[in-house]
Tab-separated table of C-alpha atoms in Angstrom:
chain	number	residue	atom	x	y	z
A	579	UNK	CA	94.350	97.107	109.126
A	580	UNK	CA	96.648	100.145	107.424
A	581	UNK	CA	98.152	98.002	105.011
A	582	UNK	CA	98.303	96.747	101.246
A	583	UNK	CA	99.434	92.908	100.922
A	584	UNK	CA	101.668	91.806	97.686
A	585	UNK	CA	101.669	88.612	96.584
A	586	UNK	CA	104.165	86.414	95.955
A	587	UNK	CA	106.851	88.819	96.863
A	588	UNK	CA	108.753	86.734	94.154
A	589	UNK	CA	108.400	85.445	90.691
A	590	UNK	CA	110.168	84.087	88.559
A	591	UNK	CA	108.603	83.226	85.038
A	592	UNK	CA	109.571	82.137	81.445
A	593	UNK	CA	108.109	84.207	78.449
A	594	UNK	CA	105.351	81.346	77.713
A	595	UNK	CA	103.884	81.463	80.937
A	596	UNK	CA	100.859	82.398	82.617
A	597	UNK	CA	101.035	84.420	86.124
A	598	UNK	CA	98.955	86.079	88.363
A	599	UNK	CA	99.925	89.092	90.927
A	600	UNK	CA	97.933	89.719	93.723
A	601	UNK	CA	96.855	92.780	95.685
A	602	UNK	CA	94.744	92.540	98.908
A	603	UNK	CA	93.775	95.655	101.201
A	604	UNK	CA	91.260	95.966	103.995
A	605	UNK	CA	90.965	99.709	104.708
A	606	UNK	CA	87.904	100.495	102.218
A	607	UNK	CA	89.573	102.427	99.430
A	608	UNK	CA	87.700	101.873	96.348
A	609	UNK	CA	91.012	102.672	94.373
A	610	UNK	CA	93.562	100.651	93.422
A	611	UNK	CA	96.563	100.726	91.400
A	612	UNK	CA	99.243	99.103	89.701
A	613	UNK	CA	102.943	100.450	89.065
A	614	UNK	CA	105.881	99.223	87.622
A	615	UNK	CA	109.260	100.051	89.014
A	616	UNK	CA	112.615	99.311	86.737
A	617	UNK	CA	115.421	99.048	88.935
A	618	UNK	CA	117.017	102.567	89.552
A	619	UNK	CA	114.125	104.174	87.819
A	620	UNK	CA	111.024	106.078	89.702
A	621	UNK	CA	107.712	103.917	90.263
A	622	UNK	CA	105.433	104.495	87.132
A	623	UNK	CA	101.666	103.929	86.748
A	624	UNK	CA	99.903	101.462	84.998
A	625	UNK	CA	96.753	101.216	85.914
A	626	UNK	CA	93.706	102.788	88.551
A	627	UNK	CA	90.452	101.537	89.482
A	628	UNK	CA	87.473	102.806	91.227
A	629	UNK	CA	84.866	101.162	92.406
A	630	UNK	CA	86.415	98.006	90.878
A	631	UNK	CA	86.191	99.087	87.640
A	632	UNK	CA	89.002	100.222	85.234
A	633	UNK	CA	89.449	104.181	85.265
A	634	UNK	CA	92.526	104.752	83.800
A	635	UNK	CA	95.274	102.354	81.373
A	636	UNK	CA	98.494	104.461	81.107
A	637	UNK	CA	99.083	102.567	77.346
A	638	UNK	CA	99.797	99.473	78.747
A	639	UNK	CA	100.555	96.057	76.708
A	640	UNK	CA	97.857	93.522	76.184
A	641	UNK	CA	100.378	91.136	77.773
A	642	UNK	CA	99.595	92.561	81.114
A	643	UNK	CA	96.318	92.262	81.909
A	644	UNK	CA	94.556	93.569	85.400
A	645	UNK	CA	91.215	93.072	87.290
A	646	UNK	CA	89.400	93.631	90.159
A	647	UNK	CA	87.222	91.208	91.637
A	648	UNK	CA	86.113	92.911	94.886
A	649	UNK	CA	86.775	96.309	96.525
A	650	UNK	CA	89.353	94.219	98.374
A	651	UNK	CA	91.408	92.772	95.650
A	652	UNK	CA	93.582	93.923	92.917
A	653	UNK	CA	95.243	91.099	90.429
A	654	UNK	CA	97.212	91.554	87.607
A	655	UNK	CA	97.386	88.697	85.077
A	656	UNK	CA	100.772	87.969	82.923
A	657	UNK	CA	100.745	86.411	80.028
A	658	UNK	CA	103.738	86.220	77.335
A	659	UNK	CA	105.721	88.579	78.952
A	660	UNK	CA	109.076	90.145	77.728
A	661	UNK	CA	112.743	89.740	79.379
A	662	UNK	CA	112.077	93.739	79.452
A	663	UNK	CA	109.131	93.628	81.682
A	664	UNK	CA	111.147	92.119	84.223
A	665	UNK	CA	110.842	95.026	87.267
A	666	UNK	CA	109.027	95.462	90.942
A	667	UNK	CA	105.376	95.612	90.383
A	668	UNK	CA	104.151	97.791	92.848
A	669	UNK	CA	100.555	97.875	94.505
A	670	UNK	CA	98.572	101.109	95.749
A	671	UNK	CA	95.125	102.028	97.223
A	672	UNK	CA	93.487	105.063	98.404
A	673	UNK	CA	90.459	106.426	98.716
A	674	UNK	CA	87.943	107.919	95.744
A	675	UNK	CA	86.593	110.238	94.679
A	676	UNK	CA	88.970	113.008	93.213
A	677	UNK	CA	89.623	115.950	95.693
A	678	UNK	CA	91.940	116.784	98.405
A	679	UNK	CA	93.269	114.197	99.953
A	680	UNK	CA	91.512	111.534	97.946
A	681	UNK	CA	94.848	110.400	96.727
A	682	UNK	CA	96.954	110.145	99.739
A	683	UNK	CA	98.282	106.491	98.622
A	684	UNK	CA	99.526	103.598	100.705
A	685	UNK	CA	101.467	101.452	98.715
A	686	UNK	CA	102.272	97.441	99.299
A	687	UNK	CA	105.913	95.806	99.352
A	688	UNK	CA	106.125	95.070	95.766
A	689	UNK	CA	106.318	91.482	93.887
A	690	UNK	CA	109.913	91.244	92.035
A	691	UNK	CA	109.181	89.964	88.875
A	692	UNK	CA	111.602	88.607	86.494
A	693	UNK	CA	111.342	86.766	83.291
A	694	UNK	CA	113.669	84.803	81.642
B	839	UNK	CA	104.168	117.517	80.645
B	840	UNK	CA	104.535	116.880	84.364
B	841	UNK	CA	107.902	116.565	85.576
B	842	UNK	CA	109.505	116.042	89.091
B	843	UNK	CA	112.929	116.540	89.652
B	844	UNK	CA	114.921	116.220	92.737
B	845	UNK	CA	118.478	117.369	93.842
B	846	UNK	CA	120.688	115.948	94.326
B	847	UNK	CA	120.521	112.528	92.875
B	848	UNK	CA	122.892	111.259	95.509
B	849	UNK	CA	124.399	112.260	99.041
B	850	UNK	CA	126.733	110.724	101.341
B	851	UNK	CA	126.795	112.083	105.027
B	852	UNK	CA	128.714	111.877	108.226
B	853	UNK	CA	125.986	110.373	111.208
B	854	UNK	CA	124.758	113.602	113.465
B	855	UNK	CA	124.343	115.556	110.480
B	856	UNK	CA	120.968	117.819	109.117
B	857	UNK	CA	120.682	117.657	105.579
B	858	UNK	CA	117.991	118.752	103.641
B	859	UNK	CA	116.327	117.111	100.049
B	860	UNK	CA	115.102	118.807	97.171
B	861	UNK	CA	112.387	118.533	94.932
B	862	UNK	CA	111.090	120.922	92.148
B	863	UNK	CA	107.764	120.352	90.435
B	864	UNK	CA	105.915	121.485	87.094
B	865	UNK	CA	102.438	122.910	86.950
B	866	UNK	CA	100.886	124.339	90.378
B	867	UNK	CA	97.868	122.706	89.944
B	868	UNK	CA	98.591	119.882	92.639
B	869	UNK	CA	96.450	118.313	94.853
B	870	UNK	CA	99.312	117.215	97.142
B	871	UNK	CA	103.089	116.566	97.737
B	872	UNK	CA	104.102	112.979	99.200
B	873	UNK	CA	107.467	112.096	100.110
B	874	UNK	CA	108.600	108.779	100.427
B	875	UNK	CA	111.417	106.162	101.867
B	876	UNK	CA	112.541	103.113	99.664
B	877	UNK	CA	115.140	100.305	100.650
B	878	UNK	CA	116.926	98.780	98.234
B	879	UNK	CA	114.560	96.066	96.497
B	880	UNK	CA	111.762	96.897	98.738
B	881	UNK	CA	108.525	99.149	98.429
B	882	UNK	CA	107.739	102.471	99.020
B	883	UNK	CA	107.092	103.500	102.657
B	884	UNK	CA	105.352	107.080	103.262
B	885	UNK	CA	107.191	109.628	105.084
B	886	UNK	CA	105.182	113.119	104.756
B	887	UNK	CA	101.906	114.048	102.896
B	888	UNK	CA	101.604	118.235	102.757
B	889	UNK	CA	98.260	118.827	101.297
B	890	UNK	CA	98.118	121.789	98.533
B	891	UNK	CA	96.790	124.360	101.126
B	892	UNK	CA	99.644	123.070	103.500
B	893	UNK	CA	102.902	124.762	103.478
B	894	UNK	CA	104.983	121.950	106.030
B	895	UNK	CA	104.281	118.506	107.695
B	896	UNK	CA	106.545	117.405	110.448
B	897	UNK	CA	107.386	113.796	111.657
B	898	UNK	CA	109.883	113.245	114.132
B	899	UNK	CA	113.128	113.971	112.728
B	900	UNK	CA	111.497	114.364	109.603
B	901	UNK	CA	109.986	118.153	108.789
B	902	UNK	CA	108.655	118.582	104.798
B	903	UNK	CA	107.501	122.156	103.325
B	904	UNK	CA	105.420	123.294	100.295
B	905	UNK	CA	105.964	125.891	98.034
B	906	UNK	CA	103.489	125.962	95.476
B	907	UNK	CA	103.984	128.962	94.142
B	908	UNK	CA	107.749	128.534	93.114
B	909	UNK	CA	107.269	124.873	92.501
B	910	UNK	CA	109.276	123.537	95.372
B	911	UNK	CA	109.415	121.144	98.251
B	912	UNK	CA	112.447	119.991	100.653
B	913	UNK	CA	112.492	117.397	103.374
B	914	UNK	CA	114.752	118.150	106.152
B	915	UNK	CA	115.855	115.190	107.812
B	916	UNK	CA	117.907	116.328	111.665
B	917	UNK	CA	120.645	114.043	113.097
B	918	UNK	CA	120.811	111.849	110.590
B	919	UNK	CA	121.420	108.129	111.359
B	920	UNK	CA	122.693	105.310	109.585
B	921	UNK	CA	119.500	103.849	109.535
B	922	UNK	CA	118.680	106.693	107.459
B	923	UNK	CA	120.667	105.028	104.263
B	924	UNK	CA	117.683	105.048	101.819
B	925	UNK	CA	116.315	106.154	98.340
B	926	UNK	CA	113.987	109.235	99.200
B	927	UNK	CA	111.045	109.864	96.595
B	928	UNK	CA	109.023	112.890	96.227
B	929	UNK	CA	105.333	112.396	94.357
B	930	UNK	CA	103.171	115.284	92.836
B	931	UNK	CA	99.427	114.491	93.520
B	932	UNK	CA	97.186	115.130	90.734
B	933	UNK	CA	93.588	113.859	90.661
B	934	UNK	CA	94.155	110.279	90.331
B	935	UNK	CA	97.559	109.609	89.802
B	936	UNK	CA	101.357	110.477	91.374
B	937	UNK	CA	104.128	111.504	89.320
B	938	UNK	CA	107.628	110.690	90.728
B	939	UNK	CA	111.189	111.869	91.129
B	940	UNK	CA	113.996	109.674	90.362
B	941	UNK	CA	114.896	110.133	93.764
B	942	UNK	CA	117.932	111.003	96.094
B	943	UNK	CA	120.065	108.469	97.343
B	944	UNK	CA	121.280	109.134	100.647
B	945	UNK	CA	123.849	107.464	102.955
B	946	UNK	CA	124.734	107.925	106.198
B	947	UNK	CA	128.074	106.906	107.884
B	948	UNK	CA	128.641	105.889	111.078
């Protein structure tokens, strides 16, 4: 199994609700990260784990929240988002640690989120 | 700070045509150079991976180099097809994290 599963591939959610994104992958990378992607803009990061705990938060709003249950599973949790946040959250794993090569990232499809 | 830039940010192109991509980098100090394929409202789908002590990576129709020293990559894409028509992202590798280009948009017409 080479690849990263996104789910839902669609959301659509008002600014008081609560939301979950989910990452899955099966290829034994013990990182995993989340990026946002505004439409016509590059993919940036928001968070990296490894070993299913949080390495790195580039600044991100409370409002977005992420976890990792297992070395298999990546969520992101959404609470009282913004009209602004409202972009293609992207999924990515790889292996760890640090060196050559340890970053060569596969990324999933991407859940289109939107907020209203 | 760690830029990418690529060139140009757009290109239109008759089918049966080479072209070639551009992307310039900041700081050396990279563990690798990834170029990737996006469709429109889709994800991102990996082309190429040089490593830093790589200078070119080939795939098909698809050949990238590595110039570390001036800060460079290009992806040269031969007989282009239509089903070429994509955003193409370059990513600078550092220890944990990729830094993108905004990307080249490229068509190809039949």
């Amino acid at each position: 199994d080479t690849e990263v599963t996104q789910t839902p591939k669609h959301l659509v959610m008002g600014m008081t609700n609560k939301k979950s994104l989910k990452c899955e992958q099966h290829m034994g990378h013990r990182a995993m990260y989340w990026y946002k992607q505004k439409a016509k803009k590059p993919p940036e990061l928001m968070f990296v784990y490894s070993y299913e705990k949080l390495s790195i938060n580039e600044s991100v709003p409370s409002r977005f929240s992420p976890e990792c249950p297992n070395s298999s599973l990546l969520n992101l949790h959404l609470h009282a988002l913004q009209p602004e946040d409202s972009a293609l959250y992207l999924c990515a794993s790889s292996h760890w640690p640090k060196g050559s090569g340890a970053n060569v990232l596969t990324f999933g499809a991407g859940s289109r989120l939107t907020v209203l | 700070k760690q830029e990418v830039t690529q060139i140009p940010a757009a290109l239109s192109v008759p089918e049966g045509e080479n072209l070639v991509l551009n992307c310039s980098f900041t700081d050396s100090a990279i563990y690798n150079l990834q170029w990737f394929r996006q469709d429109p409202g889709k994800g991102l789908t990996s082309l190429l991976l040089i490593q830093s002590s790589q200078r070119e990576q080939t795939s098909g129709r698809l050949n990238a180099s590595l110039d570390k020293s001036s800060g460079r990559s290009t992806l040269y894409i031969a007989a282009s097809q239509p089903g070429d028509s994509a955003t193409y992202l370059c990513a600078r590798g550092s220890n944990y994290k990729l830094t993108f280009g905004k990307g080249t948009l490229l068509t190809v017409n039949p």
